[in-house]
Short mmCIF file of C-alpha atoms in Angstrom, two decimals:
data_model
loop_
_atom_site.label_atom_id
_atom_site.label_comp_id
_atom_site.label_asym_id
_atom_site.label_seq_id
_atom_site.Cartn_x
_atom_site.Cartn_y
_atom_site.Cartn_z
CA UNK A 435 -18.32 21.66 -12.02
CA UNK A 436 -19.33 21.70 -8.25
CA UNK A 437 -17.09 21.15 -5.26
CA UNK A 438 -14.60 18.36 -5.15
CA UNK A 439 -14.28 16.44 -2.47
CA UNK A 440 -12.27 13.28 -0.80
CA UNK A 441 -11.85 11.34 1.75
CA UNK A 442 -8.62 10.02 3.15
CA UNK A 443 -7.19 8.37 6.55
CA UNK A 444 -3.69 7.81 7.61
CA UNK A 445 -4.38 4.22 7.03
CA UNK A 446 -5.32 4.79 3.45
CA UNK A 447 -1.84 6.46 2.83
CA UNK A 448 0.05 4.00 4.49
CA UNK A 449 -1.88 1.52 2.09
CA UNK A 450 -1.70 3.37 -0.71
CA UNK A 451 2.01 3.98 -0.28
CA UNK A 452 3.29 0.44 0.20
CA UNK A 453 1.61 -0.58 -3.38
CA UNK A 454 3.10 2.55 -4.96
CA UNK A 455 6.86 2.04 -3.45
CA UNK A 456 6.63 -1.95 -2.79
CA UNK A 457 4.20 -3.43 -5.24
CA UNK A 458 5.32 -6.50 -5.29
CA UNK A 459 4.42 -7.01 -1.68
CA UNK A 460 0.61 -7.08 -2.89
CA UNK A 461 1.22 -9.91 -5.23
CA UNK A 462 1.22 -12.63 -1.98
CA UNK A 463 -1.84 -10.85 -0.84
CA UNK A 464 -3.42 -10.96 -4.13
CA UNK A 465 -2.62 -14.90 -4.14
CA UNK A 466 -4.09 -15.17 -0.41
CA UNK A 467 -7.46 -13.54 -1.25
CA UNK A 468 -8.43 -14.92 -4.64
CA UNK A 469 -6.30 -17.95 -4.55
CA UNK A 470 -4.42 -16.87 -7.22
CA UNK A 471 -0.91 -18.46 -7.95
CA UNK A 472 1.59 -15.70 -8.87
CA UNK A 473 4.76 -15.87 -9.01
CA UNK A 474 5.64 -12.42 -7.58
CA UNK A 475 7.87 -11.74 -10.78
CA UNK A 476 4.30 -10.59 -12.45
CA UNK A 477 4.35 -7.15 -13.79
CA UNK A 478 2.00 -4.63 -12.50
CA UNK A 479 0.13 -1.61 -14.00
CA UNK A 480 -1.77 0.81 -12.21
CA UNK A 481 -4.98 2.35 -12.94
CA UNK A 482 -5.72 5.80 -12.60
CA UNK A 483 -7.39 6.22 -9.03
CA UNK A 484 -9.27 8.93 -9.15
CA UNK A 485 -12.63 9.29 -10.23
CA UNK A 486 -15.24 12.28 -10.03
CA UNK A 487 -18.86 10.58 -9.35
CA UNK A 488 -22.21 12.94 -10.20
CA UNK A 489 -24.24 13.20 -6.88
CA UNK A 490 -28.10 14.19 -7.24
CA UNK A 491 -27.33 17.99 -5.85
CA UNK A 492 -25.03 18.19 -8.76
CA UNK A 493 -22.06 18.23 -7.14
CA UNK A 494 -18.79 16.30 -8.38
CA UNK A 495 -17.31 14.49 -5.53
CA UNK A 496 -14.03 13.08 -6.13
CA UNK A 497 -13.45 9.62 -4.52
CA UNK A 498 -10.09 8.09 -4.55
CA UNK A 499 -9.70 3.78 -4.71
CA UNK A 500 -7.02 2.56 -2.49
CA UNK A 501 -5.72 0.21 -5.01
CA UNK A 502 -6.85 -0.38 -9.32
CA UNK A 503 -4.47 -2.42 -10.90
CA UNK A 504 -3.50 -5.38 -13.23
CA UNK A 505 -1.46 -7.96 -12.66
CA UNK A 506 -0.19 -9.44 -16.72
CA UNK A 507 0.87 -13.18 -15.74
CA UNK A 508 -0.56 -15.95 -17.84
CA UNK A 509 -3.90 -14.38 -17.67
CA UNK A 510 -4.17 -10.57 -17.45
CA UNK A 511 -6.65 -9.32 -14.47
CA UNK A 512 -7.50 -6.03 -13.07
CA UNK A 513 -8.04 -5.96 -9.20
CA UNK A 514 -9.37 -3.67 -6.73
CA UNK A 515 -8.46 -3.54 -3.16
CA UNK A 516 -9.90 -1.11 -0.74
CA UNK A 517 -8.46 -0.74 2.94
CA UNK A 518 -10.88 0.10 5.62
CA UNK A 519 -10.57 0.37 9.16
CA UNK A 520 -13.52 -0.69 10.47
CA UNK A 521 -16.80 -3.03 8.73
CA UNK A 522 -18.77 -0.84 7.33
CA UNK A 523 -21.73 -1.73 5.07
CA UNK A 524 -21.79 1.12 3.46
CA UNK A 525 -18.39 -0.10 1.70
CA UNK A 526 -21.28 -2.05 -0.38
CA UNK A 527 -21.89 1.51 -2.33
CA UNK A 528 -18.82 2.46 -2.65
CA UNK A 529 -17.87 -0.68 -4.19
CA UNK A 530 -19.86 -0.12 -6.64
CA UNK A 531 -19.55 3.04 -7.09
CA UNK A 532 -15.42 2.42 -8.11
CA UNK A 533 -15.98 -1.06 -9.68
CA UNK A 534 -18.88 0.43 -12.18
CA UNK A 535 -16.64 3.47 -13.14
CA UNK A 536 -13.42 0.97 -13.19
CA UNK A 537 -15.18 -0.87 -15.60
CA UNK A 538 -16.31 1.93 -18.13
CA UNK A 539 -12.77 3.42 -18.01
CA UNK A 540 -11.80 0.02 -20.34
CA UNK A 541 -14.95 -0.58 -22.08
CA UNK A 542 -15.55 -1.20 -25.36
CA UNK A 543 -18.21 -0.27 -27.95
CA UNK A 544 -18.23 -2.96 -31.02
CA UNK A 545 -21.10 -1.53 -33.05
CA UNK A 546 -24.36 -1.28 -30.87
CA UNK A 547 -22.85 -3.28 -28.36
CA UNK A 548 -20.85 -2.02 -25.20
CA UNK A 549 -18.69 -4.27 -23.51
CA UNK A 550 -17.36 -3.60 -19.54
CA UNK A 551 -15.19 -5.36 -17.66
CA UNK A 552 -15.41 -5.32 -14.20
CA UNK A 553 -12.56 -6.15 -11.74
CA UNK A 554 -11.61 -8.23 -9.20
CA UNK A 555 -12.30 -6.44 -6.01
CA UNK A 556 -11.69 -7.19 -2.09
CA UNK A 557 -11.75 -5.75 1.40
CA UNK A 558 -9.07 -5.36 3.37
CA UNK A 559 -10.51 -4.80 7.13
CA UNK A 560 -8.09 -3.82 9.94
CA UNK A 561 -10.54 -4.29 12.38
CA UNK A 562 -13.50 -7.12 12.54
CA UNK A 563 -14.91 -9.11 14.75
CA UNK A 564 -14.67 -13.22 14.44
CA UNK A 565 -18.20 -13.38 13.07
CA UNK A 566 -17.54 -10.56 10.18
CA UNK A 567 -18.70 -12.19 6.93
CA UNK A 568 -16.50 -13.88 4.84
CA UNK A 569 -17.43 -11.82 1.53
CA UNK A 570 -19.52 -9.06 0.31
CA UNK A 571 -22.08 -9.26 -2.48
CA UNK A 572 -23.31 -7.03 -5.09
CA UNK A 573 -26.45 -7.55 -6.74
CA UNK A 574 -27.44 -5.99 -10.02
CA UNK A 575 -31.03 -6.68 -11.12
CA UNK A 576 -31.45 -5.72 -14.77
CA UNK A 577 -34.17 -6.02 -17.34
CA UNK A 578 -31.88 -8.79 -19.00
CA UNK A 579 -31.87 -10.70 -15.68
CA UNK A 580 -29.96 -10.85 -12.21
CA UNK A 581 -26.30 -10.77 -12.19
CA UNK A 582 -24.03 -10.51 -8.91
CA UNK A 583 -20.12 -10.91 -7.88
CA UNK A 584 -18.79 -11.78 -4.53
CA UNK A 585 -16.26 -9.29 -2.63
CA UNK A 586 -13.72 -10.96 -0.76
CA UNK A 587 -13.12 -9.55 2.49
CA UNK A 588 -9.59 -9.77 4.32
CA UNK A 589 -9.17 -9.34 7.95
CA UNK A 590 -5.79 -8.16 9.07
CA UNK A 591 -6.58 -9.13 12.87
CA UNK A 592 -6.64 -13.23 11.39
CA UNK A 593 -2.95 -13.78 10.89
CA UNK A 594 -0.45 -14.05 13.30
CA UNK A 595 3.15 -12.51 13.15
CA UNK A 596 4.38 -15.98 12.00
CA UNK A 597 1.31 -16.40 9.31
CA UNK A 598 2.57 -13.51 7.82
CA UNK A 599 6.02 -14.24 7.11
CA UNK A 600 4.90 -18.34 6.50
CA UNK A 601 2.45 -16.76 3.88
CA UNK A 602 4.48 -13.66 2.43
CA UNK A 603 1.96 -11.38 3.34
CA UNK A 604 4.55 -8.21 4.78
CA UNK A 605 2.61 -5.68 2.88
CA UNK A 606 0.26 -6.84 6.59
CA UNK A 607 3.08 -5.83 9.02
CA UNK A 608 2.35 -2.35 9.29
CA UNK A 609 -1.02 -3.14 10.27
CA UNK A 610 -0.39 -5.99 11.75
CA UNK A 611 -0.32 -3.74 15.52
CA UNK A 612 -4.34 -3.76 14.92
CA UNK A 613 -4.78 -6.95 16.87
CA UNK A 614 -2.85 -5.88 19.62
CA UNK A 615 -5.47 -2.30 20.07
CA UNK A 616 -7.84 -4.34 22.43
CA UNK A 617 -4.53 -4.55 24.85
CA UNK A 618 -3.09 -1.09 24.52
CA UNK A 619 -3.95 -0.08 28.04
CA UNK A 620 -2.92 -3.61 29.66
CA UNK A 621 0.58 -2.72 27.99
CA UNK A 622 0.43 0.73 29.14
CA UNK A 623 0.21 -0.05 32.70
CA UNK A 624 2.07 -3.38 32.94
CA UNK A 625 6.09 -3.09 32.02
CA UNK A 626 6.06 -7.29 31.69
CA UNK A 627 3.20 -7.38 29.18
CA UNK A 628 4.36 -4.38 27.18
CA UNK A 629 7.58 -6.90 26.94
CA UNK A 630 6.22 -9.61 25.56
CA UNK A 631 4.93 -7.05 22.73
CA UNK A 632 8.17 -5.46 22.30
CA UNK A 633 9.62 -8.91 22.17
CA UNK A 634 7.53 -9.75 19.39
CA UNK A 635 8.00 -6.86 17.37
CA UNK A 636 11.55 -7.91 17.89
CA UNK A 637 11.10 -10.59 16.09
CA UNK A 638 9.27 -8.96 13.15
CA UNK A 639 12.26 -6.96 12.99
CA UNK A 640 14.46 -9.52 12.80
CA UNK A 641 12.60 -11.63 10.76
CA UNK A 642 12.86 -8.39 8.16
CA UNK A 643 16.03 -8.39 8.32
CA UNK A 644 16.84 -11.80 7.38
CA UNK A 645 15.26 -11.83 4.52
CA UNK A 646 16.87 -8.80 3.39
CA UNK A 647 19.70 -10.41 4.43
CA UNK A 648 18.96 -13.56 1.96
CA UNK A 649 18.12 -11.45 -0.78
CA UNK A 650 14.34 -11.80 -0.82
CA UNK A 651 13.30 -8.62 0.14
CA UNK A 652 15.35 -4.91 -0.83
CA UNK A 653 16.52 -2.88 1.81
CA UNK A 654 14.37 -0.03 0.46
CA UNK A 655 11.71 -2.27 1.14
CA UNK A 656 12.02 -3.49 4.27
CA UNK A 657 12.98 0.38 5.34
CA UNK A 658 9.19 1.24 3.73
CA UNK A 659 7.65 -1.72 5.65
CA UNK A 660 9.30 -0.33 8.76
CA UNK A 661 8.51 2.94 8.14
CA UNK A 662 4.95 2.89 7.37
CA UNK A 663 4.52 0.45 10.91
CA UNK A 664 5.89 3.51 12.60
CA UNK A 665 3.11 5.59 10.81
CA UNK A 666 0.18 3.64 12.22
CA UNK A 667 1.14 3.06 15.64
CA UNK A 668 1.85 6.85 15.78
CA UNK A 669 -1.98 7.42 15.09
CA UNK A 670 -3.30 3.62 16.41
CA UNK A 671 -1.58 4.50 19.63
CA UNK A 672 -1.61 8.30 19.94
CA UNK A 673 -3.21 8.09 23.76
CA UNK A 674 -0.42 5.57 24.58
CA UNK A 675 3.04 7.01 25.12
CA UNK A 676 4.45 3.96 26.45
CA UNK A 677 3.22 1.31 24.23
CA UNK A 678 4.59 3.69 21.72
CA UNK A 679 7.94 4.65 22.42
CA UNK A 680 8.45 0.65 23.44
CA UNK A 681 7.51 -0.58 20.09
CA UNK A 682 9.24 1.69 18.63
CA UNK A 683 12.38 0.99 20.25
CA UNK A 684 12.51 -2.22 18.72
CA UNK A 685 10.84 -1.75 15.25
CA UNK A 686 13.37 1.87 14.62
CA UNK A 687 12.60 5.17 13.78
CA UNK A 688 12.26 6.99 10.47
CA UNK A 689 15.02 5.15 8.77
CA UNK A 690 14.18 6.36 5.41
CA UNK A 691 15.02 9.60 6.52
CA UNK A 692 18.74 7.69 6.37
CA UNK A 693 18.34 6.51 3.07
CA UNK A 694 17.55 9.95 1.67
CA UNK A 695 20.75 11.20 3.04
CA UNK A 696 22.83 8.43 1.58
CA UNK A 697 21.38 9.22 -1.64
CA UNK A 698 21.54 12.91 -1.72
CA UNK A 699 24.87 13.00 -0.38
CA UNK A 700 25.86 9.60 -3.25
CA UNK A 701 24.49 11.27 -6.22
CA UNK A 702 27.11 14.45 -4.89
CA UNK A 703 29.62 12.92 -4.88
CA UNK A 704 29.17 11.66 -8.34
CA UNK A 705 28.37 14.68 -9.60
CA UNK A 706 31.62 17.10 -8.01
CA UNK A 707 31.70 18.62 -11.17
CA UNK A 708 28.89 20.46 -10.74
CA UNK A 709 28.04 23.24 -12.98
CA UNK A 710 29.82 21.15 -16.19
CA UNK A 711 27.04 18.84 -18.01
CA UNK A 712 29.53 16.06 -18.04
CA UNK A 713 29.42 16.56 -14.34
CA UNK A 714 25.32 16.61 -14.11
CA UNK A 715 25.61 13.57 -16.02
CA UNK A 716 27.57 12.08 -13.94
CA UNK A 717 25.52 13.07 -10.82
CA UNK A 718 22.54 11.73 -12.74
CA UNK A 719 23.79 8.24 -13.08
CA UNK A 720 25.72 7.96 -9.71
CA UNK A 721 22.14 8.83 -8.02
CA UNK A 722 20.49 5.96 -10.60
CA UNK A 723 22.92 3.83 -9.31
CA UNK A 724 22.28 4.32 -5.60
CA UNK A 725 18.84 4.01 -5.52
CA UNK A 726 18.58 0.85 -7.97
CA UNK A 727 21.28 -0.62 -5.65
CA UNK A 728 18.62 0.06 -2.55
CA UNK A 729 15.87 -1.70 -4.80
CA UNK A 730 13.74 0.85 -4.89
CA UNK A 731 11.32 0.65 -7.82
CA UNK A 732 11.44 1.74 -11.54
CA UNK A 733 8.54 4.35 -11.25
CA UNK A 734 10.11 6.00 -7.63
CA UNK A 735 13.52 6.04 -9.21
CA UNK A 736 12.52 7.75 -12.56
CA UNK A 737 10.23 10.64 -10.20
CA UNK A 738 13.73 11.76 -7.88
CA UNK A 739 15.74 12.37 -10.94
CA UNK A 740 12.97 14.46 -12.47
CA UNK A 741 12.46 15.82 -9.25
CA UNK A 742 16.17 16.28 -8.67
CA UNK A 743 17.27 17.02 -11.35
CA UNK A 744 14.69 19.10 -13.39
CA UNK A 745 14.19 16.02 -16.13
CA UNK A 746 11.38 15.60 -18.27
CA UNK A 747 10.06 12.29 -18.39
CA UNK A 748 11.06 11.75 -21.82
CA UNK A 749 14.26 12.87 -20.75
CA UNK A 750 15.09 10.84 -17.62
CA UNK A 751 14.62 7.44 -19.85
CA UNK A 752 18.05 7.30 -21.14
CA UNK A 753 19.55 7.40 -17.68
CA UNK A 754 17.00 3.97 -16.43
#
């Protein structure tokens, strides 16, 4: 097998990790793109995301989707999200590239007949212009005839801070700093303008916390929206200190850093009997108990005891 490559961006990760640790924050987004009508109580199962594509020098070139999953509500549907930066045409390809192997990794063969499925699939653009089309479109000419499928595309710089927590869509916040780029060196310079940001971001903040506060969002969640807004302003704004540092003051710093020292220093004091296996149990389910109480998700809970505590997965079921 040749070389493997991929292709990442700090922008992907950030993506990437709020569906992993928050999934249920992609549910709204789902519903604003496709005009879906999910609850947000829907379960979700993730697709593999990694796929190894033949190129014609015979290389294998690993490409990684930002997002391949299925939501099972009344109707079960696979989606496909990918986040990009900036338009880029060539997203066309890629597309699909993804949606064709996607679709193979679920098909079916009933006698001479194979059956794909393909999924769902959408744009998420951080930056576009007001005339950026409204969708992207594959065409497949085949001997049997002409078949095509429309690609949504999503532009973070459309919604306002208020739009996003009128439509549900925080899983935008951390990107949400994207339509402010165009101003970065107006705030750098001017103290009253970099206010009216930082007074804005206030009121992100804020509005976070309230609904933590009313029970709507977990506090590992909103720590994890927080977080990952800290991520892409570091890189967004890398050649602005000021703008920086100022919305950072309001948004906070790497509070799960906080988090992981409550746990840690929780599942200890459970587990004071250390070296007895009652005491390991113990430990075990005091750490469980922490980080269900902080709402952090099934999958991230059952990995740190694993991790932790040297579990195999079959293992670390009886404590979940």
């Amino acid at each position: 097998m040749g070389e493997r490559k991929q292709s990442n961006t700090p922008y992907d990760d950030v993506f990437r990790t709020l569906l992993n640790d928050c999934s249920s924050l992609i549910i709204p987004v789902i519903n604003e793109v496709f005009g879906e009508t999910y609850t947000g109580k829907e379960k979700i199962l993730f697709s593999v995301n990694e796929h190894f594509l033949n190129q014609q020098d015979g290389d294998m070139q690993e490409r990684i989707t930002d997002t391949c999953f299925q939501i099972l509500g009344k109707e079960s549907k696979k989606y496909h999200m990918e986040c990009q930066s900036s338009p880029d045409h060539s997203m066309l390809i890629r597309f699909f590239e993804y949606d064709t192997q996607i679709a193979l990794d679920d098909g079916e063969i009933s006698g001479n007949v194979l059956t794909v499925t393909f999924p769902h699939s959408a744009v998420l653009y951080l930056r576009s212009k007001k005339l950026a089309p409204e969708k992207l479109e594959v065409k497949m000419n085949t001997p049997g005839g002409s078949i095509r499928y429309d690609i949504p595309v999503m532009k973070a710089r459309a919604y306002t801070a208020k739009d996003l927590f009128e439509k549900n869509l925080l899983f935008l916040i951390p990107f949400y700093i994207f339509s402010h780029e165009e101003q970065f060196e107006k705030y750098e310079r001017d103290q009253q303008e970099l206010e009216i940001l930082k007074k804005e971001y206030a009121g992100i903040r804020a509005g976070l916390e309230d609904l933590m506060e009313a029970g709507k969002i977990s506090e590992y969640a909103k720590c994890t929206i927080v977080d990952m807004s800290g991520r892409v302003l570091e890189h967004i704004a890398k050649k602005y200190e000021t703008v920086r540092e100022g919305v950072k003051d309001v948004m906070g710093g790497k509070v799960l850093e906080y988090e992981a020292k409550t746990i840690r220093e929780e599942g200890r004091k459970e587990g004071r009997k250390e070296g007895r296996e009652e005491g390991r149990e113990e430990g075990i389910r005091g750490t469980v108990s922490v980080l269900k109480g902080l709402g952090i998700p099934y999958q991230i809970i059952q990995s740190k005891i694993r991790e932790q505590y040297h579990l195999s997965a079959e293992a670390s079921e009886k404590y979940l």
